[in-house]
PDB file of C-alpha atoms in Angstrom:
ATOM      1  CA  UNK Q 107     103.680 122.077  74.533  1.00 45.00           C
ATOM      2  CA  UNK Q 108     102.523 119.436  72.068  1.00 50.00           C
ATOM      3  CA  UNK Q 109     103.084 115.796  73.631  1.00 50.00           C
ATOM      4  CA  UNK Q 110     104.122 115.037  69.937  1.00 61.00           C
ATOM      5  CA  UNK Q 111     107.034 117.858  70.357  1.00 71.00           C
ATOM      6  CA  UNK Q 112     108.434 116.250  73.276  1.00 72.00           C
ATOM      7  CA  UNK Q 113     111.753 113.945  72.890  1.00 77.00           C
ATOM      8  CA  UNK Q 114     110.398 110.457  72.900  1.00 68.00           C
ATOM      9  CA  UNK Q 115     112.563 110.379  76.783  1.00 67.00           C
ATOM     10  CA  UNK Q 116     109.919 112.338  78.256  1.00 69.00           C
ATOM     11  CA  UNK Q 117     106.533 111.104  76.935  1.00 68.00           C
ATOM     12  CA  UNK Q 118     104.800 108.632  78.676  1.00 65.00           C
ATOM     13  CA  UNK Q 119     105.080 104.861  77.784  1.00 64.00           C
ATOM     14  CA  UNK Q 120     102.299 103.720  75.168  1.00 67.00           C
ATOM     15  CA  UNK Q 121     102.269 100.606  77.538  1.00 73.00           C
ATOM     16  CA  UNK Q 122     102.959 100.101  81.122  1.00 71.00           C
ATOM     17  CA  UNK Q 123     104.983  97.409  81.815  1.00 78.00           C
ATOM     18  CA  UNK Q 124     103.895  94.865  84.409  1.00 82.00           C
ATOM     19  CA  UNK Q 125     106.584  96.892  87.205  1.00 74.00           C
ATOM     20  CA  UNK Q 126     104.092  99.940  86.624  1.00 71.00           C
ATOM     21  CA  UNK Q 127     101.015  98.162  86.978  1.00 76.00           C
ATOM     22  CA  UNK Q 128     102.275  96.653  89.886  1.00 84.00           C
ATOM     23  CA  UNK Q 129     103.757 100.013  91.732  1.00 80.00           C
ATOM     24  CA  UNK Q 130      99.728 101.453  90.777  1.00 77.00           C
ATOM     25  CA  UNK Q 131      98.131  98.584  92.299  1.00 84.00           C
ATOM     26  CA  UNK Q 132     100.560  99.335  95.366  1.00 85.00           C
ATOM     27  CA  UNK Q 133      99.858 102.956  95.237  1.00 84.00           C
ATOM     28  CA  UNK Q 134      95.912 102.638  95.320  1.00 86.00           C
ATOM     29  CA  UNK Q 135      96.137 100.013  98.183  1.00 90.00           C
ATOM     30  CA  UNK Q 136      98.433 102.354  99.989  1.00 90.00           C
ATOM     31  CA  UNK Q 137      95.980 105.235  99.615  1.00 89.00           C
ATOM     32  CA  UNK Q 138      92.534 103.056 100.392  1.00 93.00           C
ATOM     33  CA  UNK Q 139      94.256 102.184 103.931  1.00 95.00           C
ATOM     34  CA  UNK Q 140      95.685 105.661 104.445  1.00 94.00           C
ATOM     35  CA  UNK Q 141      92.109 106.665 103.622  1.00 94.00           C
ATOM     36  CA  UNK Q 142      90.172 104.314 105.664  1.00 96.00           C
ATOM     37  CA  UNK Q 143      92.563 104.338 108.884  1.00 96.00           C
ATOM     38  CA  UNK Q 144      92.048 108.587 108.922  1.00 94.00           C
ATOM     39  CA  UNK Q 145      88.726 108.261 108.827  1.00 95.00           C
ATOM     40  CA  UNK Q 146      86.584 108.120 112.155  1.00 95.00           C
ATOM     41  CA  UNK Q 147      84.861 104.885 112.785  1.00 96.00           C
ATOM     42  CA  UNK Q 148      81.524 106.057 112.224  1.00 96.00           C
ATOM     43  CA  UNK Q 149      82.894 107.225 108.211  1.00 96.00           C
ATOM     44  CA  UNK Q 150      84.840 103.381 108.953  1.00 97.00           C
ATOM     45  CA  UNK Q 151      81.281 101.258 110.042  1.00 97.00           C
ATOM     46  CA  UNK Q 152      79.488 103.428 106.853  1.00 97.00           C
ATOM     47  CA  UNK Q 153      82.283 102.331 104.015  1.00 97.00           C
ATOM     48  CA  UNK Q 154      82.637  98.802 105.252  1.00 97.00           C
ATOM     49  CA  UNK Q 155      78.406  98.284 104.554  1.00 97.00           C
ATOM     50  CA  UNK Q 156      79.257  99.729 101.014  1.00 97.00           C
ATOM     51  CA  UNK Q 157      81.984  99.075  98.340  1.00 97.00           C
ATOM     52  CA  UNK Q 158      83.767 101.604  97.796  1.00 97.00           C
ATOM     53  CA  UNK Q 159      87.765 102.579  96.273  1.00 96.00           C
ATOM     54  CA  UNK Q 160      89.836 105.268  95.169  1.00 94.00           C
ATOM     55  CA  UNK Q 161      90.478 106.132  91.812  1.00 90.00           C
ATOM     56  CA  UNK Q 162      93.533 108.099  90.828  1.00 82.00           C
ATOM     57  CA  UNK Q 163      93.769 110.048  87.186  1.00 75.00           C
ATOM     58  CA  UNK Q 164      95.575 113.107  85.845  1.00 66.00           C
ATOM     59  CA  UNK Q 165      92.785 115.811  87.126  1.00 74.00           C
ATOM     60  CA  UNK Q 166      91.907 114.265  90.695  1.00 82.00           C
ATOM     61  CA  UNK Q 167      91.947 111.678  93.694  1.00 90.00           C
ATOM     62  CA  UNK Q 168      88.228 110.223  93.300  1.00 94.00           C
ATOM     63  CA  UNK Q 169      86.835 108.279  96.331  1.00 96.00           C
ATOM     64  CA  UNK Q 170      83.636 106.216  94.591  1.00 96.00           C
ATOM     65  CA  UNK Q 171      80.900 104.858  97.210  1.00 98.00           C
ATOM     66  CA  UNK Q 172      78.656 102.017  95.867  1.00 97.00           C
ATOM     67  CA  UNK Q 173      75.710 102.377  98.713  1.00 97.00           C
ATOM     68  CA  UNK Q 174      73.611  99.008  99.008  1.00 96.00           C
ATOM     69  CA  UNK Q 175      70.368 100.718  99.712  1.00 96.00           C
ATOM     70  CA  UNK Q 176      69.131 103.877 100.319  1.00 96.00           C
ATOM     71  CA  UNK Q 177      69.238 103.806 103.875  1.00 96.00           C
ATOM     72  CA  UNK Q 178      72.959 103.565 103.697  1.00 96.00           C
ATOM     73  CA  UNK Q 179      72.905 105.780 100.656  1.00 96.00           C
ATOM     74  CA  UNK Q 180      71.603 108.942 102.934  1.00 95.00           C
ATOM     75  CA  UNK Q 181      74.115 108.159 105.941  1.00 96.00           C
ATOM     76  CA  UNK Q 182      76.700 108.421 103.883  1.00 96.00           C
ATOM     77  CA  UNK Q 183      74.963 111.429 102.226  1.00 92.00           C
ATOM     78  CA  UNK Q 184      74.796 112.859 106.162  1.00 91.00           C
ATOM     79  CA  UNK Q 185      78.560 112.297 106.820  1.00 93.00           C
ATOM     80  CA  UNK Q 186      79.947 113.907 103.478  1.00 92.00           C
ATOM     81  CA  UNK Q 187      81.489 116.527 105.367  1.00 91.00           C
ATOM     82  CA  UNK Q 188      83.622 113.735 107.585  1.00 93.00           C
ATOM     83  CA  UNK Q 189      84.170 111.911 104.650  1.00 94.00           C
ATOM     84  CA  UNK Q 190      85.635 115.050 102.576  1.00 93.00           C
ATOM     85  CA  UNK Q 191      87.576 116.063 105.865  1.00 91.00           C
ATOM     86  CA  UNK Q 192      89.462 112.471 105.317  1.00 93.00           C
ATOM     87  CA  UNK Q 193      89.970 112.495 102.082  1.00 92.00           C
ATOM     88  CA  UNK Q 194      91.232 116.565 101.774  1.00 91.00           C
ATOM     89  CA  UNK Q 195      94.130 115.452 103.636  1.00 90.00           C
ATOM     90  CA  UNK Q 196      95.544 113.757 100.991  1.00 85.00           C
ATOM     91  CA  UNK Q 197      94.703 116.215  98.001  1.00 86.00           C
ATOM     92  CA  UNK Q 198      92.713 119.361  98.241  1.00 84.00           C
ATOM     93  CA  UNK Q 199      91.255 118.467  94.599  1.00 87.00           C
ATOM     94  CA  UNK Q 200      89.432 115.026  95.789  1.00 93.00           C
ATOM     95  CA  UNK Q 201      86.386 114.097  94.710  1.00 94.00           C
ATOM     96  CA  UNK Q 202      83.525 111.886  96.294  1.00 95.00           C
ATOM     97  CA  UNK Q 203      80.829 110.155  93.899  1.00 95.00           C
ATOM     98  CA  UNK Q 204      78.305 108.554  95.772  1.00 96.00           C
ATOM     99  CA  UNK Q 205      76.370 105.978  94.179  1.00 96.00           C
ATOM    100  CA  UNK Q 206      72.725 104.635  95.240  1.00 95.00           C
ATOM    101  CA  UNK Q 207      71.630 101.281  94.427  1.00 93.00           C
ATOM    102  CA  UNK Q 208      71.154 100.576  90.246  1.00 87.00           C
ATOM    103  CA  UNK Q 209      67.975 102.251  89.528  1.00 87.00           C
ATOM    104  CA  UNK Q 210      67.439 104.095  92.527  1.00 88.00           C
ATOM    105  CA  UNK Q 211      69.215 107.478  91.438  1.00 88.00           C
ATOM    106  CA  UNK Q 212      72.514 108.726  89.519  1.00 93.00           C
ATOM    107  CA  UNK Q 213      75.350 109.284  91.006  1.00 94.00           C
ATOM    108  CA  UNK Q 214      76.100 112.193  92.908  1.00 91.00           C
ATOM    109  CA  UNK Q 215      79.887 113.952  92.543  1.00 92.00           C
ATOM    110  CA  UNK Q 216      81.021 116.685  94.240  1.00 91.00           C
ATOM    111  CA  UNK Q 217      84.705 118.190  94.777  1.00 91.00           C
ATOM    112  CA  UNK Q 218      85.736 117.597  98.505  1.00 90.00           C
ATOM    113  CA  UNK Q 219      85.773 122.126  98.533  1.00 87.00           C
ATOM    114  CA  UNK Q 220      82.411 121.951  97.113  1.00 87.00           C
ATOM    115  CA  UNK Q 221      81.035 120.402 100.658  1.00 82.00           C
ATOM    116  CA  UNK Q 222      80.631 123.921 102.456  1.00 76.00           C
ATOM    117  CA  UNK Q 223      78.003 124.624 100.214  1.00 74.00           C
ATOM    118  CA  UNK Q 224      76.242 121.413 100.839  1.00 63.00           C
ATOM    119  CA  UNK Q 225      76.274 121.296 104.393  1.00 61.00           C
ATOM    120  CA  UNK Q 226      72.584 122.509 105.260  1.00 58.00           C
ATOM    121  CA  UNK Q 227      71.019 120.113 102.991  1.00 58.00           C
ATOM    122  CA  UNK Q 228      72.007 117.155 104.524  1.00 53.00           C
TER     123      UNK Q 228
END
């Protein structure tokens, strides 16, 4: 169906308001600390050396990993599969981008059920 087609009732708001900004703030800090207390400590001692959130959108939960060096970068690289074993509790459709240091790489992005095939290489 058309979004145009729907009553003007059940399309979204061409604005939030400041209540909806507020309840997504709340949401995303709900879902970082969710995040970060199921994860083991190493996955804990690994995020806390980078900066990293979540990002939520229509198509997926996105957990984004800002690595300070490449040292870090590959660690984090080596524990995708604890990493995506946190996050898939919360949505089977996650997604992790990793990002190395600015002009040491691109990012890499990978669906949380695209980790099996990854395994070996890391």
């Amino acid at each position: 169906m058309a979004l145009s087609s729907l009553p003007s009732d059940d399309r979204a708001p061409v604005q939030l308001s400041k209540d909806d900004k507020t309840m997504h703030r709340q949401l995303k800090e709900a879902l970082s600390k969710s995040f970060y207390e199921a994860c083991s400590g190493v996955v804990q001692a690994l995020l806390l050396a980078c900066e990293w959130h979540l990002t939520t959108d229509a198509d997926a939960l996105t957990l984004v990993i800002a690595c300070p060096n490449m040292t870090i970068n590959w660690r984090v690289l080596s524990n995708l599969s604890a990493i995506g074993n946190s996050l898939e509790r919360f949505t089977p459709n996650a997604k992790i981008c990793i990002c190395p240091p600015l002009d040491m790489g691109i990012p890499f992005e990978l669906r949380v059920d695209e980790i099996s095939m990854y395994r070996n290489l890391f």
